[in-house]
Coordinates of C-alpha atoms and ligand atoms in Angstrom, one line a residue:
M151 CA 95.3 85.2 94.1
N152 CA 93.7 84.2 97.3
I153 CA 96.4 83.0 99.8
V154 CA 96.2 81.6 103.3
L155 CA 99.2 81.6 105.6
L156 CA 99.2 79.0 108.4
G157 CA 101.8 78.5 111.2
P158 CA 102.2 79.1 114.9
P159 CA 102.3 82.6 116.4
G160 CA 105.8 84.0 116.0
V161 CA 106.8 81.9 113.0
G162 CA 107.2 85.0 110.8
K163 CA 104.0 84.9 108.8
G164 CA 103.2 88.6 109.4
T165 CA 106.6 89.8 108.2
V166 CA 106.5 87.6 105.1
A167 CA 102.9 88.6 104.4
A168 CA 103.8 92.3 104.4
I169 CA 106.5 91.6 101.8
L170 CA 104.3 89.4 99.6
S171 CA 101.5 92.0 99.9
Q172 CA 103.7 94.7 98.4
K173 CA 105.1 92.3 95.7
Y174 CA 101.8 91.0 94.5
A175 CA 99.8 94.1 95.2
I176 CA 97.1 92.3 97.3
P177 CA 96.2 93.3 100.8
H178 CA 97.6 91.6 103.9
I179 CA 94.8 90.8 106.2
S180 CA 95.8 89.9 109.7
T181 CA 92.9 88.9 112.0
G182 CA 95.1 89.4 115.0
N183 CA 95.8 93.1 114.0
M184 CA 92.1 93.7 113.2
L185 CA 91.0 92.3 116.5
R186 CA 93.6 94.3 118.4
E187 CA 92.4 97.4 116.6
A188 CA 88.8 96.6 117.6
V189 CA 89.9 96.2 121.2
A190 CA 91.9 99.5 121.2
K191 CA 88.9 101.3 119.7
G192 CA 86.5 99.7 122.2
T193 CA 84.1 98.5 119.5
A194 CA 81.4 95.9 120.4
L195 CA 83.6 93.2 118.7
G196 CA 86.6 94.4 120.6
K197 CA 84.8 94.2 123.9
Q198 CA 83.7 90.6 123.1
A199 CA 87.1 89.6 121.9
K200 CA 89.3 91.1 124.6
E201 CA 89.0 88.5 127.4
F202 CA 89.7 85.6 125.0
M203 CA 92.8 87.4 123.5
D204 CA 94.2 88.3 126.9
A205 CA 94.1 84.7 128.0
G206 CA 95.7 83.4 124.8
Q207 CA 92.5 81.7 123.7
L208 CA 90.8 81.9 120.4
V209 CA 88.0 84.4 119.8
P210 CA 84.7 82.5 118.9
D211 CA 84.6 81.4 115.3
E212 CA 81.4 83.2 114.4
L213 CA 82.7 86.6 115.5
V214 CA 86.0 86.3 113.6
T215 CA 84.3 84.8 110.5
K216 CA 81.9 87.8 110.3
M217 CA 84.8 90.2 110.6
V218 CA 86.8 88.4 107.8
R219 CA 83.7 88.1 105.6
E220 CA 83.1 91.9 105.8
R221 CA 86.8 92.6 105.1
L222 CA 87.0 90.4 102.1
S223 CA 84.0 92.1 100.5
Q224 CA 85.9 95.4 100.3
P225 CA 87.0 96.5 96.8
D226 CA 90.7 96.1 97.5
C227 CA 90.3 92.4 97.9
R228 CA 88.9 91.9 94.3
K229 CA 92.3 90.9 92.9
G230 CA 93.1 88.7 95.9
F231 CA 94.3 88.7 99.5
I232 CA 96.8 87.2 101.9
L233 CA 95.0 85.9 105.0
D234 CA 97.3 85.8 108.1
G235 CA 95.8 84.2 111.2
Y236 CA 92.6 83.0 109.6
P237 CA 91.3 80.3 109.4
R238 CA 92.6 79.0 112.8
T239 CA 90.1 76.1 113.1
S240 CA 88.6 73.7 110.6
A241 CA 85.1 75.3 111.2
Q242 CA 86.6 78.6 110.1
A243 CA 88.2 76.9 107.0
R244 CA 84.8 75.5 106.0
A245 CA 83.1 78.9 106.6
L246 CA 85.8 80.6 104.5
Q247 CA 85.1 78.3 101.6
E248 CA 81.6 79.5 101.5
F249 CA 82.6 83.1 100.7
A250 CA 86.0 82.9 99.1
A251 CA 87.9 80.4 96.9
V252 CA 91.4 79.8 98.4
D253 CA 94.1 79.2 95.8
A254 CA 97.1 78.3 98.0
V255 CA 97.8 77.6 101.7
L256 CA 101.4 78.1 102.9
D257 CA 102.2 76.3 106.1
F258 CA 105.1 77.9 108.0
K259 CA 107.2 75.6 110.2
A260 CA 109.9 76.5 112.7
P261 CA 111.3 74.9 115.9
F262 CA 109.5 75.7 119.2
K263 CA 112.5 77.3 120.9
A264 CA 113.1 79.8 118.0
I265 CA 109.4 80.7 118.1
V266 CA 109.4 81.5 121.8
E267 CA 112.6 83.6 121.4
R268 CA 111.0 85.5 118.5
I269 CA 107.8 86.3 120.3
S270 CA 109.2 87.3 123.6
G271 CA 111.5 89.8 122.0
R272 CA 108.9 91.3 119.8
R273 CA 107.7 94.9 120.1
T274 CA 104.7 96.3 118.2
C275 CA 103.8 99.8 117.2
R276 CA 100.6 101.1 118.9
K277 CA 99.8 103.2 115.9
C278 CA 100.7 101.3 112.7
S279 CA 101.2 97.7 114.0
A280 CA 104.8 97.5 112.6
T281 CA 106.8 94.9 114.5
Y282 CA 110.4 94.9 115.7
H283 CA 112.6 92.5 117.7
I284 CA 114.7 93.9 120.5
K285 CA 117.7 91.9 119.5
Y286 CA 117.4 91.1 115.8
S287 CA 115.6 94.0 114.3
P288 CA 115.6 96.8 116.9
P289 CA 114.1 100.3 116.0
K290 CA 116.6 103.1 115.5
K291 CA 115.4 104.7 118.8
E292 CA 114.4 102.4 121.6
G293 CA 110.6 102.3 122.1
V294 CA 109.8 104.4 119.0
C295 CA 108.5 103.2 115.7
D296 CA 110.9 104.0 112.7
R297 CA 107.9 104.3 110.4
C298 CA 105.5 106.5 112.2
S299 CA 107.1 107.5 115.5
G300 CA 104.4 105.6 117.4
E301 CA 105.0 104.1 120.8
L302 CA 106.3 100.5 120.8
Y303 CA 104.9 98.1 123.3
Q304 CA 105.1 94.4 124.3
R305 CA 101.7 92.8 123.6
S306 CA 100.1 91.4 126.8
D307 CA 99.7 88.0 125.0
E308 CA 103.5 88.0 124.2
Q309 CA 104.5 87.5 127.8
P310 CA 106.2 84.0 128.3
G311 CA 103.2 82.2 130.1
I312 CA 100.7 83.3 127.5
I313 CA 103.0 82.4 124.6
T314 CA 103.1 78.8 125.8
E315 CA 99.3 78.8 126.1
R316 CA 98.9 80.2 122.6
L317 CA 101.3 77.6 121.2
R318 CA 99.3 74.8 123.0
V319 CA 96.1 76.1 121.5
Y320 CA 97.7 76.3 118.1
E321 CA 98.9 72.7 118.3
E322 CA 95.5 71.5 119.3
Q323 CA 93.6 73.3 116.5
N324 CA 96.2 73.0 113.8
K325 CA 96.1 69.3 112.9
P326 CA 92.5 69.2 111.6
L327 CA 93.1 72.4 109.7
I328 CA 96.2 71.0 108.0
D329 CA 94.4 67.7 107.2
Y330 CA 91.5 69.8 105.7
Y331 CA 93.8 71.7 103.3
R332 CA 95.9 68.7 102.5
N333 CA 92.7 66.9 101.4
E334 CA 91.8 69.9 99.3
D335 CA 95.3 69.6 97.8
L336 CA 96.1 73.3 98.5
L337 CA 98.9 72.9 101.1
S338 CA 102.6 73.7 100.7
E339 CA 105.1 73.6 103.5
I340 CA 107.4 76.5 104.0
D341 CA 110.6 76.1 106.1
A342 CA 110.5 79.2 108.3
S343 CA 113.4 78.2 110.6
Y344 CA 115.6 80.8 109.0
H345 CA 116.7 83.8 111.1
I346 CA 114.9 87.1 110.5
T347 CA 118.0 88.4 108.7
E348 CA 117.5 85.7 106.1
I349 CA 113.9 86.4 105.6
E350 CA 114.4 86.4 101.8
K351 CA 115.0 82.6 102.0
I352 CA 111.5 82.2 103.4
V353 CA 110.0 84.7 100.8
K354 CA 111.7 82.8 98.0
Q355 CA 109.9 79.5 98.9
C356 CA 106.6 81.4 99.0
D357 CA 107.3 83.0 95.6
E358 CA 108.0 79.5 94.1
V359 CA 104.5 78.4 95.1
L360 CA 102.8 81.6 94.1
E361 CA 104.5 81.8 90.7
K362 CA 103.2 78.4 89.8
L363 CA 99.7 79.7 90.5
K364 CA 100.1 82.5 88.0
S365 CA 101.3 80.2 85.2
Ligands
LIG1360 P1 97.7 86.7 116.2 O1 98.2 88.1 116.2 O2 97.3 86.2 114.9 O3 98.6 85.7 116.9 O4 96.3 86.8 117.1 C1 96.3 87.2 118.4 C2 95.0 86.7 119.1 O5 93.9 87.2 118.3 C3 94.9 85.2 119.1 O6 95.6 84.6 120.2 C4 93.4 85.0 119.3 O7 93.0 85.4 120.6 C5 92.9 86.1 118.3 N1 92.7 85.7 117.0 C6 93.3 86.1 115.8 N2 92.9 85.4 114.8 C7 91.9 84.5 115.2 C8 91.1 83.6 114.6 N3 91.2 83.3 113.3 N4 90.2 82.9 115.3 C9 90.1 83.1 116.7 N5 90.9 84.0 117.3 C10 91.8 84.7 116.6

């Protein structure tokens, strides 16, 4: 099952992807996490990506596509994958089609205000990338990851000014991408306006689409 999750930053794709990944035993591939890891390690890709990411801009298509292509060729993707954060442009969607057949595209939707609140309260673990929200899903001990005891931090691109820029970039790039997948008849809308404490309502909608694929 090859799944693509679409939706603005902060809409809850990552949280839902982690749940679906466990449930369907296919890897959750987040290009944002992969790029942040590359930046943290100081790899050649990380060095090229950093300035775009810090400004809330997209990393050039060819760099991200090469990274995703390599990742999808790993043995753990043979049964399928959940792509979170890729494709982000219609050029990326066309590139993806050349090396993987997408079975379903889930388009997550939520109001702008809820998204900004979710992102600005988010904290991420430096070690394992687990995410928390200072108000809605805080860690047991402030600043420390429940899972691995890593340090929690606020991503530089999750400060208010940069969030607005990321949402602007998203709006600009998203329409052609949605049109592309609608034309391919792969698109399903997911109402992601629910609160994080009601995440199962979002997961249920995804399950309904994915179960149909299995039958
Ligand atoms: P995310 O965590 O998915 O919001 O991604 C964080 C940042 O990584 C984005 O603001 C972009 O700078 C970069 N990024 C992630 N995925 C892509 C992609 N598919 N194309 C271009 N840039 C990306």
